[in-house]
Coordinates of C-alpha atoms in Angstrom, one line a residue:
X15 CA -40.5 -17.9 84.0
X16 CA -36.8 -17.6 84.2
X17 CA -34.7 -14.7 82.3
X18 CA -33.3 -17.7 80.3
X19 CA -36.5 -18.9 79.6
X20 CA -38.0 -16.2 78.5
X21 CA -35.2 -14.9 76.2
X22 CA -35.6 -18.3 74.1
X23 CA -39.2 -17.9 74.0
X24 CA -39.0 -14.6 72.4
X25 CA -37.0 -16.3 69.5
X26 CA -33.6 -13.7 69.9
X27 CA -36.3 -10.9 69.7
X28 CA -34.9 -9.6 73.3
X29 CA -31.1 -9.0 71.3
X30 CA -32.2 -6.8 69.5
X31 CA -30.9 -3.5 70.3
X32 CA -33.9 -0.5 69.3
X33 CA -33.8 3.2 70.6
X34 CA -36.3 4.0 72.9
X35 CA -39.7 3.4 71.2
X36 CA -42.6 6.2 71.6
X37 CA -45.4 4.2 69.8
X38 CA -47.4 1.4 70.1
X39 CA -46.2 -2.3 69.9
X40 CA -47.6 -5.2 69.4
X41 CA -46.6 -9.0 69.8
X42 CA -47.3 -11.6 67.8
X43 CA -46.6 -15.0 69.0
X44 CA -46.5 -17.4 66.4
X45 CA -45.6 -20.9 65.1
X46 CA -42.2 -22.2 63.4
X47 CA -43.0 -21.5 60.0
X48 CA -44.7 -18.6 59.7
X49 CA -42.0 -15.9 60.2
X50 CA -42.0 -14.9 56.2
X51 CA -45.6 -14.8 56.2
X52 CA -45.7 -12.9 59.4
X53 CA -42.7 -10.1 57.9
X54 CA -44.4 -9.3 55.1
X55 CA -47.7 -8.7 56.5
X56 CA -45.8 -6.7 59.6
X57 CA -44.8 -4.3 57.0
X58 CA -48.5 -4.3 55.1
X59 CA -50.1 -3.5 58.0
X60 CA -48.0 -1.0 59.4
X61 CA -48.8 1.0 56.3
X62 CA -52.3 0.5 56.6
X63 CA -52.7 1.2 60.4
X64 CA -50.6 4.8 59.7
X65 CA -53.0 5.2 56.6
X66 CA -56.3 4.6 58.8
X67 CA -55.0 6.4 61.8
X68 CA -51.8 8.3 61.5
X69 CA -50.2 6.1 63.9
X70 CA -47.1 4.4 63.9
X71 CA -46.8 0.8 65.3
X72 CA -44.0 -1.6 65.5
X73 CA -44.6 -5.3 65.5
X74 CA -42.9 -8.1 67.0
X75 CA -42.7 -11.8 66.2
X76 CA -41.8 -14.8 68.2
X77 CA -41.3 -18.1 66.7
X78 CA -41.3 -21.9 67.8
X79 CA -42.9 -25.3 68.2
X80 CA -46.8 -24.1 68.8
X81 CA -47.2 -26.2 71.6
X82 CA -44.1 -24.4 73.2
X83 CA -45.2 -21.3 72.5
X84 CA -48.7 -21.7 74.1
X85 CA -46.7 -22.5 77.5
X86 CA -44.4 -19.5 77.1
X87 CA -47.4 -17.2 77.0
X88 CA -48.7 -18.8 80.4
X89 CA -45.3 -18.4 81.9
X90 CA -45.2 -14.9 81.5
X91 CA -44.4 -14.3 77.5
X92 CA -46.4 -10.9 77.0
X93 CA -48.7 -11.9 73.7
X94 CA -50.9 -9.0 72.5
X95 CA -52.1 -11.7 69.8
X96 CA -51.2 -15.7 69.2
X97 CA -51.0 -17.2 65.8
X98 CA -50.9 -20.8 66.3
X99 CA -51.1 -24.1 64.7
X100 CA -53.9 -25.4 66.2
X101 CA -57.0 -24.7 68.3
X102 CA -56.0 -26.5 71.2
X103 CA -53.2 -24.4 72.0
X104 CA -55.3 -21.7 72.1
X105 CA -58.1 -23.0 74.2
X106 CA -55.1 -23.6 76.8
X107 CA -54.9 -19.9 76.7
X108 CA -58.0 -19.5 77.8
X109 CA -59.0 -22.5 79.9
X110 CA -55.5 -22.3 82.2
X111 CA -55.4 -18.7 82.7
X112 CA -58.3 -16.8 81.3
X113 CA -56.0 -15.1 78.8
X114 CA -57.8 -15.7 76.2
X115 CA -61.9 -14.9 75.9
X116 CA -63.6 -18.6 75.6
X117 CA -65.8 -17.5 72.4
X118 CA -62.8 -16.5 70.7
X119 CA -63.4 -18.3 67.7
X120 CA -66.8 -16.2 67.2
X121 CA -64.5 -13.4 66.7
X122 CA -63.5 -13.6 63.3
X123 CA -64.5 -15.4 60.3
X124 CA -64.2 -19.0 59.7
X125 CA -63.8 -19.9 63.4
X126 CA -60.7 -17.2 63.7
X127 CA -58.7 -19.2 61.2
X128 CA -57.5 -16.8 58.5
X129 CA -56.4 -19.4 56.1
X130 CA -55.8 -22.8 55.8
X131 CA -53.2 -25.6 54.7
X132 CA -52.5 -29.1 54.8
X133 CA -49.8 -32.0 55.2
X134 CA -47.5 -33.2 52.3
X135 CA -44.4 -34.9 51.1
X136 CA -41.0 -33.1 50.8
X137 CA -38.7 -36.0 49.0
X138 CA -35.5 -36.1 47.6
X139 CA -34.8 -34.9 44.1
X140 CA -35.9 -37.9 41.1
X141 CA -37.9 -39.3 44.7
X142 CA -35.4 -42.2 44.9
X143 CA -37.6 -44.0 47.1
X144 CA -41.1 -44.1 45.0
X145 CA -42.7 -42.4 47.8
X146 CA -46.2 -41.5 46.6
X147 CA -48.6 -42.0 49.2
X148 CA -49.4 -42.3 53.1
X149 CA -48.5 -46.6 53.2
X150 CA -45.1 -45.5 51.4
X151 CA -43.9 -44.8 54.9
X152 CA -44.2 -48.2 56.6
X153 CA -42.0 -49.4 53.8
X154 CA -38.8 -51.1 54.6
X155 CA -35.9 -48.6 54.4
X156 CA -38.2 -45.9 54.2
X157 CA -36.7 -43.2 56.6
X158 CA -39.2 -40.8 58.1
X159 CA -38.5 -37.0 59.7
X160 CA -41.1 -35.1 61.5
X161 CA -41.5 -32.7 64.4
X162 CA -42.8 -34.3 67.4
X163 CA -46.6 -34.4 67.9
X164 CA -45.9 -33.2 71.4
X165 CA -44.2 -29.8 70.8
X166 CA -45.3 -28.9 67.3
X167 CA -49.1 -28.3 66.0
X168 CA -47.8 -28.8 62.4
X169 CA -46.5 -32.5 63.6
X170 CA -50.3 -32.8 65.3
X171 CA -51.8 -32.1 62.1
X172 CA -49.3 -34.4 59.8
X173 CA -50.2 -37.3 62.6
X174 CA -53.8 -37.0 62.3
X175 CA -53.3 -36.9 58.6
X176 CA -51.9 -39.9 58.8
X177 CA -54.7 -41.4 61.2
X178 CA -57.5 -40.7 58.5
X179 CA -55.6 -42.2 56.1
X180 CA -55.5 -45.1 57.9
X181 CA -58.9 -45.5 58.9
X182 CA -60.4 -44.6 55.6
X183 CA -57.7 -47.0 53.9
X184 CA -59.4 -50.0 56.7
X185 CA -62.6 -49.2 56.3
X186 CA -62.6 -47.9 59.9
X187 CA -61.0 -50.4 61.6
X188 CA -58.9 -48.7 64.6
X189 CA -57.2 -51.9 65.3
X190 CA -55.2 -51.9 61.6
X191 CA -55.4 -47.9 62.0
X192 CA -53.5 -48.4 65.0
X193 CA -50.6 -51.1 63.4
X194 CA -50.2 -48.8 60.4
X195 CA -49.6 -45.7 62.7
X196 CA -46.9 -48.0 65.2
X197 CA -45.0 -49.2 61.7
X198 CA -44.8 -45.7 60.0
X199 CA -43.8 -44.1 63.8
X200 CA -40.9 -46.9 64.1
X201 CA -39.1 -45.1 61.0
X202 CA -38.6 -41.5 62.6
X203 CA -34.9 -41.7 63.8
X204 CA -35.5 -38.5 65.9
X205 CA -38.4 -35.8 66.6
X206 CA -37.9 -32.2 66.5
X207 CA -39.6 -29.8 68.5
X208 CA -40.8 -27.7 66.2
X209 CA -41.4 -27.7 61.7
X210 CA -38.9 -25.5 61.0
X211 CA -36.4 -27.6 62.9
X212 CA -37.5 -30.9 61.3
X213 CA -37.0 -28.8 57.7
X214 CA -33.7 -27.9 58.5
X215 CA -32.5 -31.4 59.6
X216 CA -33.9 -32.8 56.3
X217 CA -32.5 -30.3 53.9
X218 CA -29.2 -29.4 55.9
X219 CA -28.1 -32.5 57.7
X220 CA -29.5 -34.8 55.2
X221 CA -32.2 -36.7 57.8
X222 CA -34.5 -39.0 56.2
X223 CA -36.1 -39.9 52.8
X224 CA -38.9 -38.0 53.7
X225 CA -40.2 -34.9 55.2
X226 CA -44.0 -34.3 56.5
X227 CA -44.5 -31.0 56.7
X228 CA -47.2 -28.1 55.6
X229 CA -48.0 -27.4 52.1
X230 CA -46.0 -23.7 52.5
X231 CA -42.9 -25.1 54.0
X232 CA -42.7 -27.9 51.5
X233 CA -43.3 -25.0 49.0
X234 CA -40.6 -22.6 50.7
X235 CA -38.3 -25.3 51.3
X236 CA -38.7 -26.9 47.0
X237 CA -38.0 -22.5 46.5
X238 CA -35.0 -22.3 49.1
X239 CA -33.0 -25.0 46.9
X240 CA -34.4 -23.9 43.2
X241 CA -36.0 -27.0 42.7
X242 CA -32.6 -28.8 42.6
X243 CA -32.9 -30.7 46.0
X244 CA -36.2 -31.9 46.8
X245 CA -39.7 -32.2 45.1
X246 CA -43.3 -32.2 46.8
X247 CA -45.4 -35.1 46.5
X248 CA -49.3 -35.0 47.0
X249 CA -50.6 -38.1 48.8
X250 CA -54.3 -39.0 47.8
X251 CA -55.5 -37.4 51.1
X252 CA -54.5 -35.2 53.5
X253 CA -56.5 -33.1 56.3
X254 CA -57.6 -30.0 56.2
X255 CA -55.3 -27.8 58.4
X256 CA -56.7 -24.8 60.0
X257 CA -54.5 -22.5 62.3
X258 CA -56.2 -20.3 64.3
X259 CA -55.8 -16.8 65.6
X260 CA -56.7 -15.0 69.0
X261 CA -56.6 -11.6 70.7
X262 CA -54.8 -12.2 74.5
X263 CA -57.2 -10.2 75.9
X264 CA -56.1 -10.1 79.3
X265 CA -52.6 -9.0 78.0
X266 CA -54.0 -6.4 75.4
X267 CA -55.8 -5.1 77.8
X268 CA -53.2 -4.4 80.2
X269 CA -50.9 -3.2 77.4
X270 CA -53.5 -1.4 76.0
X271 CA -53.6 -2.9 72.3
X272 CA -56.7 -4.3 72.2
X273 CA -58.0 -2.4 69.3
X274 CA -54.7 -2.9 67.6
X275 CA -54.7 -5.9 68.3
X276 CA -58.2 -6.9 66.9
X277 CA -57.6 -4.5 64.1
X278 CA -54.3 -6.7 63.4
X279 CA -55.6 -9.9 63.2
X280 CA -58.9 -8.3 61.2
X281 CA -56.9 -7.0 58.3
X282 CA -55.4 -10.7 57.4
X283 CA -59.0 -11.5 55.8
X284 CA -58.7 -7.6 53.9
X285 CA -58.0 -8.4 49.9
X286 CA -54.5 -7.4 50.8
X287 CA -54.0 -9.7 54.0
X288 CA -55.4 -12.6 51.7
X289 CA -52.8 -11.7 48.9
X290 CA -50.1 -11.6 51.2
X291 CA -51.4 -15.4 53.0
X292 CA -51.3 -16.8 49.1
X293 CA -48.1 -15.2 48.2
X294 CA -46.2 -17.1 51.1
X295 CA -48.3 -20.9 50.2
X296 CA -50.9 -20.7 52.5
X297 CA -54.1 -21.1 51.2
X298 CA -56.4 -17.8 51.6
X299 CA -60.2 -17.8 52.8
X300 CA -60.7 -15.7 49.9
X301 CA -62.5 -17.3 47.0
X302 CA -61.5 -14.8 44.2
X303 CA -57.9 -15.1 45.6
X304 CA -57.5 -18.2 45.9
X305 CA -59.0 -18.4 42.3
X306 CA -56.1 -16.3 41.3
X307 CA -53.3 -18.6 43.2
X308 CA -55.3 -21.7 41.8
X309 CA -52.3 -22.8 40.1
X310 CA -50.1 -22.9 43.1
X311 CA -52.3 -24.8 45.4
X312 CA -53.5 -28.5 43.8
X313 CA -57.0 -29.6 44.3
X314 CA -56.8 -32.7 47.0
X315 CA -58.9 -35.1 48.6
X316 CA -59.1 -32.8 52.3
X317 CA -60.9 -34.5 55.5
X318 CA -61.3 -32.7 58.8
X319 CA -60.6 -33.0 62.4
X320 CA -64.1 -32.8 63.1
X321 CA -64.8 -35.9 60.7
X322 CA -62.4 -37.6 62.8
X323 CA -64.1 -36.7 66.3
X324 CA -63.2 -33.1 67.1
X325 CA -60.0 -31.9 68.4
X326 CA -60.8 -32.9 72.3
X327 CA -61.5 -36.4 71.8
X328 CA -58.3 -36.6 69.7
X329 CA -56.0 -35.0 71.8
X330 CA -57.3 -37.0 74.8
X331 CA -56.9 -40.1 72.9
X332 CA -53.3 -39.7 70.8
X333 CA -51.6 -36.6 72.4
X334 CA -52.4 -36.4 76.4
X335 CA -50.0 -38.5 78.5
X336 CA -50.0 -42.1 78.1
X337 CA -51.7 -41.2 74.8
X338 CA -51.5 -43.6 71.6
X339 CA -48.5 -41.6 70.5
X340 CA -46.8 -42.1 74.0
X341 CA -47.7 -46.3 74.1
X342 CA -46.3 -46.6 70.3
X343 CA -43.3 -44.3 70.8
X344 CA -42.4 -46.2 73.8
X345 CA -43.2 -49.3 72.3
X346 CA -40.6 -48.8 69.7
X347 CA -37.8 -47.5 72.6
X348 CA -38.3 -51.1 74.2

C-alpha cells in the first residue's frame, strides 16, 4: 500500500500528534457508522482493562466502507481487530491472506456478531412522497439515496433486504424480483462509497427523497437534526443484519496484542458492552438489555441471509463482477 493510501485507510489517524506511548495499542478497523459506538465502547474498555490488569491501553479507530476497509487490511493496514459490516469481508481476510483464523465465527457467541441491526428508510419530515414500503422505491418521481453495494457492507444489507422483500412479494418468482430491483435501482442518482457518505449526501446535500440505511444510522441522523428534518419509516419486512467481529490473528500475534484483542472483542458481550451497544442504537444480543431498551427498537418482521441462500451464493449472484447488480446498473447507464 502506498503511503497516501495508507493514510486514507487510517481515516486520519496518522494526522494525530501524540506523544511517545509505552503501553499497548490496539487498532480497530471498522465500517462507517460505528465511530460513535466504538468511541464510547473504547473508553469503557480502557477503564475495564486497567481495573482488571493494571495496564493502560490506547485504542485507535479506522472507519470507511466495509469492503474498502477489508481491502486496506489486505494491503497493509495494521489492524489488531476488525469489526466489519458483513461476514464475507472477514472471510476475505482469512482466505486470501491467512490474516484471520478460518474458524473465526466460532470464537465468540452468536456467530461472532455481538449486536444486530436492520435496514430502514429515512425520509424528509412529513414524508412528502408517502414512502411506506419497498414498492414505493420504484414509484415514478421517487429519488433513492444509497451507498454502493460494491464498497459498502451496509449497502449490501440494504440491497438484500429489497431482494428478500421482492422474492416474498412475488411468491419466489426470481424474474419478477429482478424486475423490481431494476426498477428501484434506476432511481439512485449517485452511489456513495460508504453508509456515512450516503447519510451526508441525504442530510447535508439534500440528495434523495429516501435514504436506505442501517437502523442505528437512521436514529443517529434523526437525533442530529433534532427530529425537525427527517423521520424513520420501518418497512413491512426487512433483513436481520449481523455485523461480525474478529481478531486479525497474524497481525495481533506480530504486535503482541492477541490476548488484549480477544478481551476487547469479548467485552462487547458483557453487560456494560451490551448497554453501550443499545445506547448507540444497535440491537443488543443480551435479552435483558434488549428488554430494557425495547421502546427504542420496534418489533419487525425480519428474514435472514441464510433464508435467501447464504452469503456465498448471494455474493456470486448479485455482487461479484458481472453479477446482477452490475448488469442492472449497467443497463441503466446504457
